[in-house]
Coordinates of C-alpha atoms and ligand atoms in Angstrom, one line a residue:
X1 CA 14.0 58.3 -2.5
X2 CA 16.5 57.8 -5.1
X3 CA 16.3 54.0 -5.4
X4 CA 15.0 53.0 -8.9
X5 CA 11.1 51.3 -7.1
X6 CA 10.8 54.6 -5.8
X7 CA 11.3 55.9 -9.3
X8 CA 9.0 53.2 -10.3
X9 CA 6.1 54.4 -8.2
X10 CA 6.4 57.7 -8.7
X11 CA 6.0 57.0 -12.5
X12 CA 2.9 54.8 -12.1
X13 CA 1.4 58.1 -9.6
X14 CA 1.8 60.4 -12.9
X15 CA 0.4 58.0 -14.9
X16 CA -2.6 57.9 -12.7
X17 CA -2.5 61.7 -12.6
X18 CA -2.3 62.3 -16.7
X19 CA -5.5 60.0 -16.8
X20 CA -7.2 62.1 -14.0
X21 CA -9.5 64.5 -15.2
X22 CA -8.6 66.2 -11.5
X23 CA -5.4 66.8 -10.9
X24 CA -5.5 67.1 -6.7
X25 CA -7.5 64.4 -6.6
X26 CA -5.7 61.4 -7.5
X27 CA -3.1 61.4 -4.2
X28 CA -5.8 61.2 -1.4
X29 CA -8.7 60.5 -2.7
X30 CA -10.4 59.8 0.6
X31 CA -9.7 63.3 2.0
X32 CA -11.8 65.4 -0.2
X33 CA -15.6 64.0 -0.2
X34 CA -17.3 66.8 -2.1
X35 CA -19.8 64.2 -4.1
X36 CA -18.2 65.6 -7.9
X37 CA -14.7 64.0 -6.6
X38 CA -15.9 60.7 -5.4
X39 CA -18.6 60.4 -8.5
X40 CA -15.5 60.7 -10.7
X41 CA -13.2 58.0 -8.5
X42 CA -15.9 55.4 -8.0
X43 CA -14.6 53.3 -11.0
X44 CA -11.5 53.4 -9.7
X45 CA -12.5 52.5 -6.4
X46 CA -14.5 49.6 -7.9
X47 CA -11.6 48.0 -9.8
X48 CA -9.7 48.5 -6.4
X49 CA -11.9 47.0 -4.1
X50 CA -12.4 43.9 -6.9
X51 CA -8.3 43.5 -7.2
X52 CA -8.5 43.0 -3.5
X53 CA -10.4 40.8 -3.5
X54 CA -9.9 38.9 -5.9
X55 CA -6.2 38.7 -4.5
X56 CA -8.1 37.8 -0.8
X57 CA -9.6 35.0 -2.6
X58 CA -6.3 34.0 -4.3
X59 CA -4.5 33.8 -1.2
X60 CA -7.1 32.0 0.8
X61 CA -7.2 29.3 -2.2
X62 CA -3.6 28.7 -2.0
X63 CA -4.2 28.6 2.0
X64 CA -6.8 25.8 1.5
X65 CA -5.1 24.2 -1.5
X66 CA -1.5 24.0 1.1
X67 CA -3.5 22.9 4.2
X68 CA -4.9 20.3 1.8
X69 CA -2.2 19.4 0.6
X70 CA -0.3 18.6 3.7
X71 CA -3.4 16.8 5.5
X72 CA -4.2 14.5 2.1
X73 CA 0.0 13.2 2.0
X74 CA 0.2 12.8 5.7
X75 CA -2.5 10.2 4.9
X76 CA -0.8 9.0 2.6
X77 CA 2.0 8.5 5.1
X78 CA 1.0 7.1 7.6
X79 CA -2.6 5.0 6.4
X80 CA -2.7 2.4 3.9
X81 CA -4.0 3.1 0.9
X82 CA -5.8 1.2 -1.5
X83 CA -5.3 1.4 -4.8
X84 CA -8.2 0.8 -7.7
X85 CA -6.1 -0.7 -10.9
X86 CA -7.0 -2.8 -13.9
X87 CA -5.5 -5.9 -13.5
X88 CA -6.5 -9.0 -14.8
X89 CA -6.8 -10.8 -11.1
X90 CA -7.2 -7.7 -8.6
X91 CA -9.0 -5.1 -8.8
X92 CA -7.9 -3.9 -5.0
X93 CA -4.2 -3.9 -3.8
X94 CA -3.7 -2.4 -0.1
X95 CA -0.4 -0.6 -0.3
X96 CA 1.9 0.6 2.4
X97 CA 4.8 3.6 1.0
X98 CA 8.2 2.5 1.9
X99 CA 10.9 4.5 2.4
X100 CA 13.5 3.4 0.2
X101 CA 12.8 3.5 -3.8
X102 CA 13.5 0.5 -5.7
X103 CA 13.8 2.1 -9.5
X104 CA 11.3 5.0 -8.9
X105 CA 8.8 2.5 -6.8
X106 CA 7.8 4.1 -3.4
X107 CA 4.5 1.6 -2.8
X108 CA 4.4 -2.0 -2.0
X109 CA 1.4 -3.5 -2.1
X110 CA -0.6 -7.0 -1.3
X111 CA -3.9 -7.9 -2.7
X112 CA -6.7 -7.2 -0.4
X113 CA -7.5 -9.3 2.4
X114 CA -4.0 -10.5 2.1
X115 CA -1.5 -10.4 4.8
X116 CA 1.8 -9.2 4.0
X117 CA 5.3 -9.8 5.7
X118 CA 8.4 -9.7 4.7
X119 CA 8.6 -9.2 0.7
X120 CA 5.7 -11.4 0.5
X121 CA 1.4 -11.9 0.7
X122 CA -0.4 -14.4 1.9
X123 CA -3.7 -15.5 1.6
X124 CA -5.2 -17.6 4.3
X125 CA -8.2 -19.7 3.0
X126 CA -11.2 -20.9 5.1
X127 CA -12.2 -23.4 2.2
X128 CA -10.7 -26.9 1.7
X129 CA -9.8 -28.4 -0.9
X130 CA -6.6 -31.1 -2.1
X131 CA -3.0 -30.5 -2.6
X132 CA -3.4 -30.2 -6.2
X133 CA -7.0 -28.1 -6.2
X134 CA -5.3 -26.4 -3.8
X135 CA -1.7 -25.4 -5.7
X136 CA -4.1 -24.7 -8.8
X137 CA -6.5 -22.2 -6.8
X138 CA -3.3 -20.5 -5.6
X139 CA -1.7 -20.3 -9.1
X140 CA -5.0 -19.1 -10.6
X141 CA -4.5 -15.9 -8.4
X142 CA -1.2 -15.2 -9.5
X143 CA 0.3 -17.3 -6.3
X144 CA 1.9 -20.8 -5.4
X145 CA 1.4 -22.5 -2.0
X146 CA 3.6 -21.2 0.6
X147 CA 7.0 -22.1 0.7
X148 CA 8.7 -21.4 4.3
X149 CA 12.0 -20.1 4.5
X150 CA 12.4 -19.4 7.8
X151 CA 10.9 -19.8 11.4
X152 CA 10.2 -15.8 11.6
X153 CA 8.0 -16.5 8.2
X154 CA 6.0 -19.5 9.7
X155 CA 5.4 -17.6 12.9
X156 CA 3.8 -15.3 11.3
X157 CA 1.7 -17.2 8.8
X158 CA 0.4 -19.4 11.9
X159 CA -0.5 -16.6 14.2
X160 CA -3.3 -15.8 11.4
X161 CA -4.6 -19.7 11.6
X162 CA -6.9 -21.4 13.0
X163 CA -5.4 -23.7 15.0
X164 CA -8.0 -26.8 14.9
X165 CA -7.5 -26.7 11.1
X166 CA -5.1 -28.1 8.6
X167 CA -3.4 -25.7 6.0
X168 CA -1.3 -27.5 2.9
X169 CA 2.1 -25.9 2.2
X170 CA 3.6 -26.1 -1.1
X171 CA 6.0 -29.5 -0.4
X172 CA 5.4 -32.4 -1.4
X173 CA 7.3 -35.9 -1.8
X174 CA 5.5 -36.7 -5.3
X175 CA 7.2 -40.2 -5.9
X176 CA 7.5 -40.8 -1.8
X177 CA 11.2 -41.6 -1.6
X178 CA 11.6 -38.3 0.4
X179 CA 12.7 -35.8 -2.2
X180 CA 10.8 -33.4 -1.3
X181 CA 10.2 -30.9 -3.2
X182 CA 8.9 -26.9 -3.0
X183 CA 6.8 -25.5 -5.2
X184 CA 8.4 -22.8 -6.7
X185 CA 12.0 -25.3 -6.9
X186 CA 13.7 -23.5 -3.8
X187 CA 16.1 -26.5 -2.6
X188 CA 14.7 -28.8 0.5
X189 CA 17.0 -27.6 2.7
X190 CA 17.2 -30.4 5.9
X191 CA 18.6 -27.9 8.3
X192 CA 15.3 -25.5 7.8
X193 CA 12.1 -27.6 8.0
X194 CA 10.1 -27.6 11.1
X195 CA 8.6 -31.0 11.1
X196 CA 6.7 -32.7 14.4
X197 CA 8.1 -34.9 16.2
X198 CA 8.1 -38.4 14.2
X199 CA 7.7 -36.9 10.9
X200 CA 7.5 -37.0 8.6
X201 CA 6.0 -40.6 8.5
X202 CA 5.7 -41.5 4.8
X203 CA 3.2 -44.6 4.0
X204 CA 1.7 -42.9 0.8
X205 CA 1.3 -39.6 2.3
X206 CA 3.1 -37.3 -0.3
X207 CA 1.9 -33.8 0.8
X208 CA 2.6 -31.9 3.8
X209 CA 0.3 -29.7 5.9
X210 CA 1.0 -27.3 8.7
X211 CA -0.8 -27.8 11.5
X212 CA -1.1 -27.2 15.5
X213 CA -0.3 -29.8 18.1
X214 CA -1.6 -29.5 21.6
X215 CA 0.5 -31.7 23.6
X216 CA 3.5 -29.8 22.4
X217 CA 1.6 -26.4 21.9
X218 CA 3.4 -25.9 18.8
X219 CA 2.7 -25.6 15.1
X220 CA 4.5 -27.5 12.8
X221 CA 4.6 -30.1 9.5
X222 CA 2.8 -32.7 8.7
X223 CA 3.0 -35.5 5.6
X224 CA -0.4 -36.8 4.7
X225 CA -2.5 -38.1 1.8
X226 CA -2.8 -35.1 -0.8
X227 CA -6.6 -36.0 -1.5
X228 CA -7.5 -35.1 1.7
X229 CA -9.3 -31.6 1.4
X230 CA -7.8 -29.3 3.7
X231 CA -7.5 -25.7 4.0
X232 CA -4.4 -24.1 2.3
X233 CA -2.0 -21.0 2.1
X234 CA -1.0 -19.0 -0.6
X235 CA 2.3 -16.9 -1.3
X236 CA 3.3 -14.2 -3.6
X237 CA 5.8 -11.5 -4.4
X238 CA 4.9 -8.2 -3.2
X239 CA 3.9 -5.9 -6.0
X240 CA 6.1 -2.4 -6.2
X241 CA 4.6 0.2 -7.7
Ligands
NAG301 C1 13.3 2.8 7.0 O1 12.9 1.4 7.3 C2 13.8 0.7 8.1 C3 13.3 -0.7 8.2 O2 13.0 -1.2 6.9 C4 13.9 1.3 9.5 O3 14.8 0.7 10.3 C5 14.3 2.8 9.3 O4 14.2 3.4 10.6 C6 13.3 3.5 8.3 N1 13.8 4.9 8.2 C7 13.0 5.9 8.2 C8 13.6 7.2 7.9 O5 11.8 5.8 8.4
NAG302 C1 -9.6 -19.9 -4.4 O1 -10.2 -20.3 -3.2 C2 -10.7 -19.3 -2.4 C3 -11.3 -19.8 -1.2 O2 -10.5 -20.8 -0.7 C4 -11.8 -18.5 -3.2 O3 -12.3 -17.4 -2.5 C5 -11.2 -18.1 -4.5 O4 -12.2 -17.5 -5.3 C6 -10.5 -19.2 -5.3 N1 -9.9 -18.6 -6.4 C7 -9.9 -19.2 -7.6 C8 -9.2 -18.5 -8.7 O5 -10.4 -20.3 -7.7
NAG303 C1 -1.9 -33.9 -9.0 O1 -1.6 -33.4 -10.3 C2 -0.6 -34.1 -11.0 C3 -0.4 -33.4 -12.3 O2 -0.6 -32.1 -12.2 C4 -0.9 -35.6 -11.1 O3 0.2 -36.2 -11.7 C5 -1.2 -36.2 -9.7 O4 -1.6 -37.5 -9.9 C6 -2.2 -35.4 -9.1 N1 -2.4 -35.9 -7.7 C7 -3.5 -36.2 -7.2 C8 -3.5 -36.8 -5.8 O5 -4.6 -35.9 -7.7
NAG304 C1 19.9 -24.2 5.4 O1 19.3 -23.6 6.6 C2 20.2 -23.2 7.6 C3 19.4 -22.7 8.8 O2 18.5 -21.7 8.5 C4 21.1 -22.1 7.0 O3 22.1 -21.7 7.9 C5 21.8 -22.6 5.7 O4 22.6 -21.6 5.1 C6 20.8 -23.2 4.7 N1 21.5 -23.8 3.6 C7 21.2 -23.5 2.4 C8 22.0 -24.3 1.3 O5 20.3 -22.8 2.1

């Protein structure tokens, strides 16, 4: 009774009583229904009823708004997404949220229709064209050809290919005295290259495909003649935003 909100309250009662034409009325309103009394507290119970509700309405919007909330990130969690953006090649990226942050950056992202492993896309294409055509379609798209690195990154390039077709990679041998080279200068490294059996086998052929052989049941690399048209694999960076 003493506490200062008690104080507080009664204050805001006297208030209510100095304004009151009535001085009983104003503490139980409801109790005395003689139709003078209740004529005189309708505005009052007017503005009442419409705080309530407007504070019903209030709450049940932050409710909604919350519930929202919740259902649109958890979306975002666990779906990917695909982002709309203005850039000069794609006008789609597919991107996954990762759970680190690299400087602020929570999405990674591939093109669409791209696959993505690793830190990488890859575009798989069902046209064919030559080594060069083909290095210049990929680098049109902001890509090179692929360059493999490792088994794991071959695996999964391949399991997306067809395996009765030919893909180019981005090595090539361009003065055939077997330097070969990668596209985007990492160094030919002998102890990583997964070449079939007897190649590669030089005789002018200064490109190299991937491509699946049945009597070993095994995908591997191929030199051949770069104007042969043949279908062809692109690689790029991931993009972070
Ligand atoms: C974050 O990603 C790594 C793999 O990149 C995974 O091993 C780890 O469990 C993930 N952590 C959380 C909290 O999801
Ligand atoms: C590259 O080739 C693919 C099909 O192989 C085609 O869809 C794409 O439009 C080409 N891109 C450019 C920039 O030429
Ligand atoms: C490919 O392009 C390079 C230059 O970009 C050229 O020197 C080479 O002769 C071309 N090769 C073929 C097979 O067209
Ligand atoms: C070459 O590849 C092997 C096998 O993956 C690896 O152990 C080695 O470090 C690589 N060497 C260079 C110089 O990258």
């Amino acid at each position: 009774m003493a506490s200062e909100i008690t104080y507080a309250e009664v204050r805001f009662k006297n208030e209510l009583k100095s304004s009151g034409t009535n001085p009983d009325s104003p503490a139980a309103p409801k109790e005395n229904t003689t139709p003078h009394k209740s004529n005189l507290s309708f505005p009052k119970l007017l503005l009442g009823s419409l705080l309530i509700l407007a504070l019903l309405l209030a709450i049940s919007f932050f409710v909604a708004f919350i519930i929202f909330f919740k259902k649109y990130s958890q979306l975002l969690e666990e779906k990917k997404y695909t982002i709309s953006m203005k850039n000069p090649i794609y006008t789609n990226l597919e991107c996954v949220k990762t759970n680190w942050t690299m400087e602020g950056k929570v999405w990674s992202c591939c093109p669409k229709n791209w696959k993505s492993f690793s830190s990488s896309c890859y575009f798989i294409s069902t046209e064919a064209k030559s080594w060069n055509e083909s290095q210049e379609n990929c680098s049109r798209m902001g890509s090179h050809l692929v360059v493999i690195n490792s088994k794991e990154e071959q695996d999964f390039i391949t399991q997306n290919m067809d395996i009765y077709a030919a893909y180019y990679v981005g090595l090539s041998d361009p003065e055939g005295q077997g330097h070969w080279q990668w596209v985007d200068q990492t160094p030919y490294n002998q102890s990583a290259t997964f070449w079939h059996a007897g190649e590669p086998s030089y005789g002018g052929e200064h490109c190299v495909i991937l491509n699946y052989r049945e009597k070993r049941t095994s995908w591997g690399w191929n030199d051949c003649i770069c104007n042969i048209r043949q279908r062809l694999v692109c690689e790029m960076m991931k993009i972070y935003l």
